[in-house]
CSV table of C-alpha atoms and ligand atoms in Angstrom, one decimal:
chain,number,residue,atom,x,y,z
A,1,MET,CA,24.4,-6.6,57.9
A,2,THR,CA,21.6,-5.4,60.3
A,3,SER,CA,22.1,-5.0,63.7
A,4,ASP,CA,19.6,-7.3,66.0
A,5,ARG,CA,19.3,-4.4,68.3
A,6,PRO,CA,16.4,-2.1,67.7
A,7,SER,CA,14.7,0.3,69.5
A,8,HIS,CA,12.3,2.6,67.7
A,9,PRO,CA,9.5,3.5,68.9
A,10,ARG,CA,5.5,1.9,68.8
A,11,GLU,CA,2.8,3.6,67.8
A,12,PRO,CA,-0.9,3.7,69.5
A,13,GLN,CA,-3.8,2.3,67.4
A,14,SER,CA,-7.0,4.9,68.5
A,15,ALA,CA,-6.7,8.2,66.0
A,16,PRO,CA,-8.9,8.3,63.0
A,17,LEU,CA,-7.8,6.0,59.9
A,18,VAL,CA,-6.6,8.2,56.8
A,19,ARG,CA,-7.8,7.3,54.1
A,20,PHE,CA,-5.1,7.1,50.8
A,21,CYS,CA,-6.3,7.7,46.7
A,22,ASP,CA,-4.1,7.0,45.1
A,23,THR,CA,-3.3,8.4,40.9
A,24,THR,CA,-0.1,7.2,40.0
A,25,LEU,CA,-2.7,6.3,38.1
A,26,ARG,CA,-3.7,9.2,36.5
A,27,ASP,CA,-1.7,12.1,37.9
A,28,GLY,CA,1.6,9.8,38.1
A,29,GLU,CA,0.7,8.2,34.3
A,30,GLN,CA,0.7,12.5,33.2
A,31,THR,CA,4.5,13.3,34.1
A,32,PRO,CA,5.6,14.0,30.8
A,33,GLY,CA,7.6,10.9,29.4
A,34,VAL,CA,5.4,8.6,30.9
A,35,ALA,CA,2.6,6.0,29.0
A,36,PHE,CA,1.8,3.1,31.2
A,37,THR,CA,0.0,-0.3,28.3
A,38,ALA,CA,-2.2,-1.8,29.8
A,39,GLN,CA,-1.1,-4.6,30.9
A,40,GLU,CA,1.3,-2.0,33.9
A,41,LYS,CA,-1.7,-0.3,34.4
A,42,ILE,CA,-3.5,-3.6,35.6
A,43,ALA,CA,-0.1,-4.6,37.5
A,44,ILE,CA,0.4,-0.9,39.3
A,45,ALA,CA,-3.8,-1.7,40.2
A,46,LEU,CA,-2.6,-5.0,41.6
A,47,ALA,CA,0.2,-4.2,42.9
A,48,LEU,CA,-1.9,-0.9,44.6
A,49,ASP,CA,-4.9,-3.5,45.6
A,50,ALA,CA,-2.9,-5.6,48.2
A,51,ALA,CA,-0.9,-2.3,49.2
A,52,GLY,CA,-4.5,-1.4,50.8
A,53,VAL,CA,-4.8,1.8,49.3
A,54,HIS,CA,-7.9,3.0,49.6
A,55,GLN,CA,-9.2,4.7,46.4
A,56,ILE,CA,-7.7,4.1,42.6
A,57,GLU,CA,-7.9,7.0,40.5
A,58,ALA,CA,-6.8,4.3,37.8
A,59,GLY,CA,-7.5,6.8,34.7
A,60,ILE,CA,-9.3,9.9,31.9
A,61,PRO,CA,-12.1,7.9,30.7
A,62,ALA,CA,-12.5,11.4,28.4
A,63,MET,CA,-9.8,10.3,26.8
A,64,GLY,CA,-10.9,7.8,24.6
A,65,PRO,CA,-11.8,3.6,24.1
A,66,GLY,CA,-7.9,2.1,25.6
A,67,GLU,CA,-8.8,4.5,28.8
A,68,VAL,CA,-11.7,3.2,29.4
A,69,GLU,CA,-11.2,-0.7,28.4
A,70,VAL,CA,-8.4,-0.6,30.7
A,71,MET,CA,-10.3,1.5,33.4
A,72,ARG,CA,-12.5,-1.3,33.2
A,73,ARG,CA,-10.5,-4.2,33.5
A,74,ILE,CA,-9.1,-2.5,36.8
A,75,VAL,CA,-12.8,-2.0,37.3
A,76,ASP,CA,-13.3,-6.3,37.4
A,77,MET,CA,-9.7,-6.9,39.0
A,78,VAL,CA,-9.5,-5.3,41.9
A,79,PRO,CA,-10.7,-6.3,44.6
A,80,ARG,CA,-11.1,-3.5,47.3
A,81,ALA,CA,-10.5,-1.1,46.8
A,82,GLY,CA,-12.2,1.9,45.5
A,83,VAL,CA,-11.3,3.0,41.6
A,84,VAL,CA,-12.6,6.6,41.5
A,85,ALA,CA,-12.5,7.8,36.7
A,86,TRP,CA,-11.3,11.6,37.1
A,87,CYS,CA,-13.5,13.9,35.1
A,88,ARG,CA,-13.5,17.0,33.8
A,89,ALA,CA,-16.8,18.9,34.7
A,90,ASP,CA,-18.1,17.8,31.7
A,91,ARG,CA,-20.8,15.6,30.9
A,92,ARG,CA,-19.3,14.0,28.4
A,93,ASP,CA,-16.4,13.0,30.1
A,94,ILE,CA,-19.6,11.3,32.9
A,95,ASP,CA,-19.9,9.3,29.9
A,96,ALA,CA,-17.2,8.0,29.3
A,97,ALA,CA,-17.1,7.5,33.2
A,98,VAL,CA,-20.9,5.7,32.8
A,99,SER,CA,-19.4,4.1,30.1
A,100,SER,CA,-15.8,1.9,32.1
A,101,GLY,CA,-17.7,1.0,34.6
A,102,VAL,CA,-16.1,3.0,37.5
A,103,PRO,CA,-18.9,3.3,40.7
A,104,ALA,CA,-16.7,6.7,41.2
A,105,ALA,CA,-16.2,9.7,39.1
A,106,HIS,CA,-14.0,12.6,40.6
A,107,LEU,CA,-15.8,16.1,38.5
A,108,THR,CA,-12.5,19.0,38.5
A,109,ILE,CA,-13.3,22.4,37.9
A,110,PRO,CA,-11.1,25.3,38.2
A,111,ALA,CA,-11.1,27.2,41.5
A,112,SER,CA,-8.8,29.9,40.8
A,113,ASP,CA,-9.2,33.2,38.2
A,114,LEU,CA,-5.9,32.3,37.0
A,115,HIS,CA,-8.0,29.6,36.0
A,116,LEU,CA,-11.1,30.0,35.0
A,117,HIS,CA,-9.7,33.8,33.1
A,118,THR,CA,-7.1,33.5,31.6
A,119,LYS,CA,-7.2,29.5,30.6
A,120,LEU,CA,-11.0,29.3,30.6
A,121,GLY,CA,-11.9,32.4,29.6
A,122,LYS,CA,-15.0,31.6,31.7
A,123,ASP,CA,-16.4,32.9,35.2
A,124,ARG,CA,-16.6,32.4,38.3
A,125,ALA,CA,-20.5,32.3,37.6
A,126,TRP,CA,-19.4,29.8,34.8
A,127,ALA,CA,-17.7,27.9,37.3
A,128,ARG,CA,-20.5,27.2,39.3
A,129,ALA,CA,-23.0,26.1,37.4
A,130,ARG,CA,-20.9,24.2,35.6
A,131,ALA,CA,-20.4,22.5,38.8
A,132,ARG,CA,-23.5,22.2,39.2
A,133,ASP,CA,-25.0,20.4,36.7
A,134,CYS,CA,-21.9,17.8,36.5
A,135,VAL,CA,-22.0,16.9,39.8
A,136,ALA,CA,-26.6,17.1,39.3
A,137,ALA,CA,-26.1,14.9,36.5
A,138,ALA,CA,-23.7,12.3,37.7
A,139,VAL,CA,-25.1,11.8,40.7
A,140,ASP,CA,-28.6,10.5,38.5
A,141,ARG,CA,-26.1,8.1,36.1
A,142,GLY,CA,-26.2,6.6,40.0
A,143,LEU,CA,-22.6,7.4,40.4
A,144,ARG,CA,-20.5,8.2,43.7
A,145,VAL,CA,-19.3,11.7,42.9
A,146,SER,CA,-16.4,13.9,44.2
A,147,VAL,CA,-15.7,17.2,43.2
A,148,GLY,CA,-12.0,18.5,43.1
A,149,PHE,CA,-11.3,22.2,43.3
A,150,GLU,CA,-8.3,22.7,40.9
A,151,ASP,CA,-5.1,25.4,42.0
A,152,ALA,CA,-6.9,26.5,45.2
A,153,SER,CA,-4.7,27.1,47.1
A,154,ARG,CA,-4.3,30.4,44.1
A,155,ALA,CA,-8.2,30.4,44.4
A,156,ASP,CA,-9.9,32.3,47.4
A,157,ASP,CA,-10.9,30.9,50.1
A,158,ALA,CA,-14.7,32.6,50.1
A,159,PHE,CA,-15.6,31.4,46.6
A,160,VAL,CA,-14.1,27.7,47.3
A,161,THR,CA,-16.0,27.5,50.8
A,162,ASP,CA,-19.3,28.5,49.5
A,163,LEU,CA,-18.8,26.6,46.7
A,164,ALA,CA,-18.4,23.6,48.4
A,165,GLY,CA,-21.1,24.1,50.7
A,166,GLU,CA,-23.4,24.2,47.8
A,167,LEU,CA,-22.1,20.9,45.8
A,168,ARG,CA,-22.6,19.0,49.0
A,169,GLU,CA,-25.8,19.6,48.6
A,170,LEU,CA,-25.8,18.8,46.0
A,171,GLY,CA,-25.2,14.7,47.4
A,172,VAL,CA,-21.0,15.7,46.9
A,173,ILE,CA,-18.9,12.9,48.9
A,174,ARG,CA,-15.8,14.4,49.0
A,175,PHE,CA,-14.0,17.5,48.2
A,176,ARG,CA,-10.2,17.9,46.8
A,177,TRP,CA,-8.1,20.7,47.0
A,178,ALA,CA,-5.1,21.1,45.0
A,179,ASP,CA,-2.4,23.2,45.6
A,180,THR,CA,-2.1,22.3,42.0
A,181,VAL,CA,1.3,23.9,41.4
A,182,GLY,CA,2.7,23.1,45.1
A,183,VAL,CA,2.6,26.6,45.8
A,184,ALA,CA,1.1,25.6,49.7
A,185,ASN,CA,3.4,26.2,52.5
A,186,PRO,CA,2.4,23.5,55.8
A,187,ILE,CA,1.6,26.9,58.1
A,188,ASP,CA,-0.4,28.7,56.4
A,189,LEU,CA,-2.3,25.8,54.5
A,190,HIS,CA,-4.0,24.6,57.8
A,191,ALA,CA,-5.2,28.0,59.0
A,192,ARG,CA,-6.4,28.0,55.7
A,193,LEU,CA,-7.9,24.6,55.3
A,194,ARG,CA,-8.8,23.8,59.2
A,195,ALA,CA,-12.1,27.5,58.2
A,196,LEU,CA,-12.7,26.2,55.0
A,197,LEU,CA,-13.6,22.3,57.5
A,198,ASP,CA,-15.5,24.9,60.1
A,199,ALA,CA,-18.1,26.5,57.2
A,200,VAL,CA,-18.0,22.6,56.2
A,201,PRO,CA,-17.6,19.6,57.5
A,202,GLY,CA,-16.9,16.4,56.1
A,203,ASP,CA,-14.6,14.6,53.7
A,204,TRP,CA,-11.8,17.2,52.4
A,205,GLU,CA,-8.9,15.4,50.4
A,206,ILE,CA,-5.8,16.8,49.9
A,207,HIS,CA,-4.1,17.5,46.0
A,208,ALA,CA,-0.9,18.6,46.4
A,209,HIS,CA,2.3,19.0,44.1
A,210,ASP,CA,6.4,19.2,44.9
A,211,ASP,CA,7.2,22.3,42.9
A,212,PHE,CA,9.5,23.5,46.3
A,213,GLY,CA,9.7,20.0,47.4
A,214,LEU,CA,7.0,21.0,50.1
A,215,ALA,CA,4.5,17.8,49.2
A,216,THR,CA,4.3,15.1,52.2
A,217,ALA,CA,4.6,18.1,54.6
A,218,ASN,CA,1.7,19.9,53.1
A,219,THR,CA,-0.4,16.5,52.9
A,220,ILE,CA,1.0,16.2,56.8
A,221,ALA,CA,-0.7,19.5,57.6
A,222,ALA,CA,-3.5,19.4,56.6
A,223,VAL,CA,-4.3,16.3,57.6
A,224,GLN,CA,-3.9,18.0,61.1
A,225,ALA,CA,-6.6,20.4,59.5
A,226,GLY,CA,-8.9,17.8,60.0
A,227,PHE,CA,-8.7,16.3,56.8
A,228,THR,CA,-9.6,13.0,56.2
A,229,TRP,CA,-8.0,11.7,52.6
A,230,VAL,CA,-4.7,11.6,51.1
A,231,SER,CA,-4.1,11.9,46.8
A,232,THR,CA,-0.4,10.4,46.7
A,233,THR,CA,1.5,8.6,43.9
A,234,VAL,CA,4.1,5.6,44.7
A,235,ALA,CA,7.7,7.8,44.8
A,236,GLY,CA,6.0,11.2,43.9
A,237,LEU,CA,5.5,10.5,40.2
A,238,GLY,CA,3.7,12.7,39.0
A,239,GLU,CA,3.5,16.8,36.7
A,240,ARG,CA,6.6,18.3,36.8
A,241,ALA,CA,8.0,17.9,40.6
A,242,GLY,CA,6.0,15.2,41.0
A,243,ASN,CA,2.9,14.8,43.6
A,244,ALA,CA,2.8,13.2,47.1
A,245,PRO,CA,4.5,10.6,47.8
A,246,MET,CA,1.8,7.7,49.1
A,247,GLU,CA,4.3,5.9,50.7
A,248,GLU,CA,6.3,9.3,52.6
A,249,VAL,CA,3.2,10.2,53.3
A,250,ALA,CA,2.0,6.6,55.2
A,251,MET,CA,4.9,6.8,57.1
A,252,ALA,CA,4.8,10.6,58.6
A,253,LEU,CA,1.5,9.8,58.9
A,254,ARG,CA,2.7,7.1,61.2
A,255,HIS,CA,5.8,7.9,63.3
A,256,LEU,CA,5.0,11.8,63.0
A,257,LEU,CA,1.4,12.5,64.1
A,258,ARG,CA,1.7,8.7,65.0
A,259,LEU,CA,-2.0,7.7,63.4
A,260,PRO,CA,-3.0,4.1,62.8
A,261,LEU,CA,-2.0,2.7,59.2
A,262,ASP,CA,-4.2,0.7,56.8
A,263,LEU,CA,-1.3,0.3,54.3
A,264,ASP,CA,0.8,-2.2,54.0
A,265,PRO,CA,4.6,-0.6,54.7
A,266,ALA,CA,6.0,-3.6,53.6
A,267,ALA,CA,4.5,-3.1,50.2
A,268,PHE,CA,6.1,0.6,49.2
A,269,ARG,CA,9.2,-0.5,48.3
A,270,PRO,CA,8.1,-3.4,45.8
A,271,LEU,CA,5.5,-1.5,44.5
A,272,ALA,CA,8.0,1.8,43.8
A,273,ARG,CA,10.0,-0.4,41.7
A,274,LEU,CA,7.6,-0.9,40.0
A,275,VAL,CA,6.5,2.0,38.8
A,276,ALA,CA,9.4,3.2,38.3
A,277,ASP,CA,10.4,0.8,35.6
A,278,ALA,CA,6.8,0.1,34.1
A,279,ALA,CA,8.1,4.9,33.9
A,280,ARG,CA,10.7,4.5,32.9
A,281,ARG,CA,12.5,6.7,35.3
A,282,PRO,CA,15.0,4.9,39.2
A,283,VAL,CA,14.0,5.9,42.0
A,284,PRO,CA,16.3,7.7,43.3
A,285,ALA,CA,18.4,6.3,45.8
A,286,GLY,CA,18.2,8.5,48.7
A,287,LYS,CA,14.1,9.1,47.9
A,288,ALA,CA,12.9,8.7,51.0
A,289,VAL,CA,11.5,5.5,52.8
A,290,VAL,CA,11.7,3.7,48.9
A,291,GLY,CA,15.5,4.9,47.9
A,292,GLU,CA,18.1,1.4,47.7
A,293,ALA,CA,20.7,3.5,50.3
A,294,VAL,CA,18.4,5.1,52.0
A,295,PHE,CA,18.4,2.9,55.5
A,296,ASP,CA,22.6,2.2,55.3
A,297,HIS,CA,25.0,3.9,57.8
A,298,GLU,CA,28.5,4.9,56.7
A,299,SER,CA,30.1,8.4,58.9
A,300,GLY,CA,31.8,6.8,61.9
A,301,ILE,CA,29.9,8.8,64.4
A,302,HIS,CA,25.6,7.1,63.5
A,303,VAL,CA,27.8,3.6,63.0
A,304,HIS,CA,29.2,3.6,67.0
A,305,GLY,CA,25.8,5.1,67.3
A,306,VAL,CA,23.0,2.7,65.1
A,307,LEU,CA,25.7,-0.6,66.3
A,308,ARG,CA,24.4,0.5,70.4
A,309,ALA,CA,21.1,1.8,69.3
A,310,PRO,CA,19.7,2.2,65.8
A,311,ALA,CA,16.8,4.4,67.2
A,312,THR,CA,19.5,6.6,67.7
A,313,TYR,CA,20.3,7.0,63.3
A,314,GLU,CA,17.2,6.3,62.2
A,315,PRO,CA,14.0,6.9,62.6
A,316,PHE,CA,11.7,3.9,62.4
A,317,ASP,CA,12.5,-0.1,62.0
A,318,PRO,CA,14.7,-0.5,58.6
A,319,ALA,CA,12.3,-4.3,58.4
A,320,GLU,CA,9.1,-2.2,59.0
A,321,VAL,CA,9.4,-1.4,54.5
A,322,GLY,CA,10.8,-4.4,54.8
A,323,ALA,CA,14.1,-3.2,53.8
A,324,SER,CA,17.5,-4.0,55.7
A,325,ARG,CA,19.9,-1.8,57.8
A,326,ARG,CA,23.5,-1.7,56.2
A,327,LEU,CA,26.8,-0.2,57.4
A,328,VAL,CA,28.7,0.2,54.4
A,329,LEU,CA,32.4,1.5,55.3
A,330,GLY,CA,34.0,4.8,54.0
A,331,LYS,CA,35.5,7.9,53.3
A,332,HIS,CA,33.8,8.8,56.7
A,333,SER,CA,33.8,6.0,58.6
A,334,GLY,CA,35.9,5.3,62.0
A,335,ARG,CA,37.1,2.7,64.0
A,336,ALA,CA,33.5,1.7,65.5
A,337,ALA,CA,32.4,0.7,61.9
A,338,VAL,CA,36.2,-0.7,60.7
A,339,ARG,CA,36.4,-3.4,63.6
A,340,HIS,CA,32.0,-4.2,63.6
A,341,ALA,CA,33.1,-4.8,59.7
A,342,MET,CA,36.1,-7.0,60.7
A,343,ASP,CA,34.6,-8.8,63.1
A,344,ARG,CA,31.7,-9.8,61.4
A,345,ASP,CA,34.4,-10.8,57.5
A,346,GLY,CA,36.5,-12.7,60.2
A,347,ILE,CA,39.4,-10.1,60.1
A,348,ASP,CA,42.2,-9.7,62.5
A,349,ALA,CA,43.8,-7.0,63.7
A,350,PRO,CA,45.0,-6.0,67.3
A,351,ASP,CA,43.3,-2.6,67.8
A,352,GLU,CA,46.5,-0.2,67.2
A,353,ASP,CA,46.6,-1.0,63.5
A,354,LEU,CA,42.5,0.4,63.3
A,355,GLU,CA,43.4,4.2,63.0
A,356,PRO,CA,45.8,3.7,60.2
A,357,ILE,CA,42.9,0.7,58.3
A,358,VAL,CA,40.2,4.1,59.0
A,359,GLY,CA,43.1,6.0,57.4
A,360,LEU,CA,43.5,3.2,53.9
A,361,VAL,CA,39.1,3.1,53.9
A,362,ARG,CA,39.0,6.9,53.6
A,363,ASP,CA,41.9,7.0,50.3
A,364,HIS,CA,39.8,4.2,49.1
A,365,ALA,CA,36.6,5.2,48.9
A,366,THR,CA,38.0,8.7,47.7
A,367,ALA,CA,40.1,7.1,45.0
A,368,HIS,CA,37.2,4.4,43.8
A,369,LYS,CA,34.3,6.6,45.3
A,370,GLN,CA,32.5,3.7,46.4
A,371,PRO,CA,31.9,1.5,49.8
A,372,LEU,CA,34.3,-1.2,50.4
A,373,SER,CA,34.1,-4.7,49.5
A,374,SER,CA,35.2,-7.4,53.0
A,375,GLU,CA,37.4,-8.7,50.4
A,376,GLU,CA,38.7,-4.2,50.2
A,377,LEU,CA,39.1,-4.1,54.0
A,378,ARG,CA,40.8,-7.3,54.0
A,379,THR,CA,42.7,-6.6,51.7
A,380,LEU,CA,43.6,-3.0,53.2
A,381,ALA,CA,44.2,-5.2,57.2
A,382,ARG,CA,47.2,-7.0,56.0
A,383,ARG,CA,49.2,-4.3,54.1
A,384,VAL,CA,48.4,-2.6,57.3
A,385,ALA,CA,49.7,-6.0,59.7
A,386,THR,CA,53.0,-6.4,57.1
A,387,GLN,CA,53.4,-2.6,57.4
A,388,ARG,CA,53.3,-3.1,61.6
A,389,LEU,CA,55.4,-5.7,60.3
A,390,THR,CA,58.5,-4.4,58.4
A,391,PRO,CA,60.9,-1.9,60.5
A,392,ALA,CA,60.6,1.3,59.8
A,393,GLY,CA,64.2,2.2,58.4
A,394,SER,CA,63.9,-1.2,56.2
A,395,ARG,CA,60.2,0.2,53.9
A,396,PRO,CA,60.7,1.8,50.7
A,397,ALA,CA,59.3,5.1,50.2
A,398,ALA,CA,56.9,3.6,48.2
A,399,SER,CA,55.3,0.9,49.4
A,400,ARG,CA,53.6,3.3,51.8
A,401,PRO,CA,49.9,3.1,51.6
A,402,ALA,CA,48.6,5.9,48.1
A,403,GLY,CA,47.6,9.1,50.1
A,404,SER,CA,48.0,8.1,53.9
A,405,ALA,CA,50.2,10.9,54.3
A,406,SER,CA,46.3,12.6,54.6
A,407,SER,CA,44.9,10.2,56.7
A,408,PRO,CA,44.0,11.4,60.7
A,409,VAL,CA,46.3,10.5,63.1
A,410,ARG,CA,44.7,9.5,66.5
A,411,GLY,CA,47.2,8.3,69.0
A,412,PRO,CA,49.9,5.6,68.3
A,413,GLY,CA,50.2,4.7,64.3
A,414,GLY,CA,51.5,8.0,64.1
A,415,ASN,CA,54.0,6.4,62.2
A,416,TRP,CA,52.0,6.5,59.0
A,417,ARG,CA,52.8,9.5,58.6
B,501,LIG,C1,-4.3,20.1,36.9
B,501,LIG,C2,-4.7,19.1,36.5
B,501,LIG,O1,-3.5,17.8,36.2
B,501,LIG,S1,-5.6,18.4,35.6
B,501,LIG,C3,-5.8,17.0,34.4
B,501,LIG,C4,-5.1,17.1,33.5
B,501,LIG,N1,-4.8,16.3,32.5
B,501,LIG,C5,-4.7,15.6,31.2
B,501,LIG,O2,-5.2,16.9,30.1
B,501,LIG,C6,-4.6,13.7,30.3
B,501,LIG,C7,-5.4,13.4,29.2
B,501,LIG,N2,-6.0,14.6,28.4
B,501,LIG,C8,-6.9,14.6,27.5
B,501,LIG,O3,-6.6,13.2,27.3
B,501,LIG,C9,-7.1,16.0,26.9
B,501,LIG,O4,-6.5,17.1,27.2
B,501,LIG,C10,-8.7,15.4,26.6
B,501,LIG,C11,-9.5,14.0,26.0
B,501,LIG,C12,-9.4,15.4,27.9
B,501,LIG,C13,-8.9,16.8,25.9
B,501,LIG,O5,-8.8,16.9,24.8
B,501,LIG,P1,-9.7,18.1,24.3
B,501,LIG,O6,-10.3,18.1,23.7
B,501,LIG,O7,-8.1,17.8,22.4
B,501,LIG,O8,-8.3,19.0,24.5
B,501,LIG,P2,-7.8,20.3,24.4
B,501,LIG,O9,-6.2,19.6,25.3
B,501,LIG,O10,-7.2,20.7,23.4
B,501,LIG,O11,-7.7,21.2,25.7
B,501,LIG,C14,-8.4,20.5,27.0
B,501,LIG,C15,-10.3,21.2,27.4
B,501,LIG,O12,-10.7,21.2,28.2
B,501,LIG,C16,-11.5,22.4,28.3
B,501,LIG,N3,-11.5,21.8,30.3
B,501,LIG,C17,-10.3,21.8,30.4
B,501,LIG,N4,-10.5,21.8,32.9
B,501,LIG,C18,-11.7,21.4,32.5
B,501,LIG,C19,-12.5,20.8,33.9
B,501,LIG,N5,-12.2,21.3,34.9
B,501,LIG,N6,-13.9,21.3,33.4
B,501,LIG,C20,-14.3,21.0,31.7
B,501,LIG,N7,-13.5,21.8,30.6
B,501,LIG,C21,-12.2,21.4,30.9
B,501,LIG,C22,-10.9,22.6,28.2
B,501,LIG,O13,-11.8,24.1,28.0
B,501,LIG,C23,-10.9,22.4,26.8
B,501,LIG,O14,-11.7,22.8,25.7
B,501,LIG,P3,-12.2,23.1,24.5
B,501,LIG,O15,-10.8,22.3,23.8
B,501,LIG,O16,-13.6,23.1,23.6
B,501,LIG,O17,-11.0,24.7,23.9
B,502,LIG,O1,-8.2,16.4,40.1
B,502,LIG,C1,-8.1,17.4,40.8
B,502,LIG,O2,-9.5,18.0,41.0
B,502,LIG,C2,-7.3,18.4,40.7
B,502,LIG,C3,-6.5,17.8,39.9
B,502,LIG,C4,-5.0,18.3,39.6
B,502,LIG,O3,-4.0,16.9,39.4
B,502,LIG,C5,-3.7,19.4,40.2
B,502,LIG,O4,-5.0,20.2,40.4
B,502,LIG,O5,-2.8,19.3,40.1
């Protein structure tokens, strides 16, 4: 059921464009248990391209010939988006990236002492030397080079700043700042990234994980600090709790920051389903933007408001993402919702029947734990009409509607108690 009274504000079109590097095919596929076939990777890459994603991080050539081959096919087949290969700071990974035919390589260097010392048994001097060597090698091979600072959120900002400054001189076109285990928070992050940008201006990309549910908030904070690229995945697929979801970030940029967006929001929901099928990970019904149920309204106060102006309980028009608003009947419905549904479904009932019907709707929804169908509503309305027409004295107790003693009684209609 869709109201034809959208009154959602639209955004101005003058601010700078934020670019999306989608890593569904790299970090998304790193989700434990997720493994895309070549066909699935190609289909997802084409769908990402059709959605308007600016760059697709298509995989990790160092994984071997199978990955190299599918990346080669993605490079050949994707018409618009750039394709980038994820590499360690390792010359062998750069060789593999070259063999995959990508025009761009993203080289990652661990930035925190935790990662350098404990994971790799190395130090900052090693990281500096290794990053410099690999950047120079990749630039020499004709690749467009971006560099990622893994675990930057737990690294010394002065180290990241110095290293970025040095690497920029070597021809790095963009840096990725990774909140690898999702420990950043938007306010602190904003201040840190502002200082970083002041010291090393140019393109920076935020890569946020969702371990504390802050990936989208941190991504938005980074853009507010001046980052020009965002690293996202479809529906937030990714390591552990996942990455910043592309669709959430996109809609937040448009509606909360009021920035222009050149992605196609109508592509988000089909894309989420494509990725969910390939990943064998269903999209949760309540997942922001792409969940099946996120444009449903049941609560009486909400439906009453939405029927007058959808913007009362919707931050944007569902049509913008190719979805439809649904007004459903359930335990929290009120009279406005029931009247609306009856009018829609051609069910006649006098106003005096509304409250008892609402009561029965509550009981039915509680018993069945799902919204009512049109037929079920019709049946309840008929039952109320029958009760109304049957003199109270001749009505057997057993014929009273199940559970109706728990139904609210407002004004007339108290004979249901
Ligand atoms: C935060 C992130 O998401 S980082 C991306 C993580 N993604 C993945 O790991 C998925 C794909 N990975 C793989 O297929 C494999 O791990 C490969 C092909 C990259 C490497 O495989 P292996 O050679 O068997 O190494 P293994 O996985 O056991 O260990 C990782 C190696 O990478 C090295 N390494 C890790 N990160 C980096 C880095 N950023 N730069 C350079 N070397 C690195 C480690 O020191 C270790 O090398 P070592 O074997 O010489 O000690
Ligand atoms: O690409 C990078 O540099 C970051 C790697 C990553 O996925 C992460 O740190 O979470």
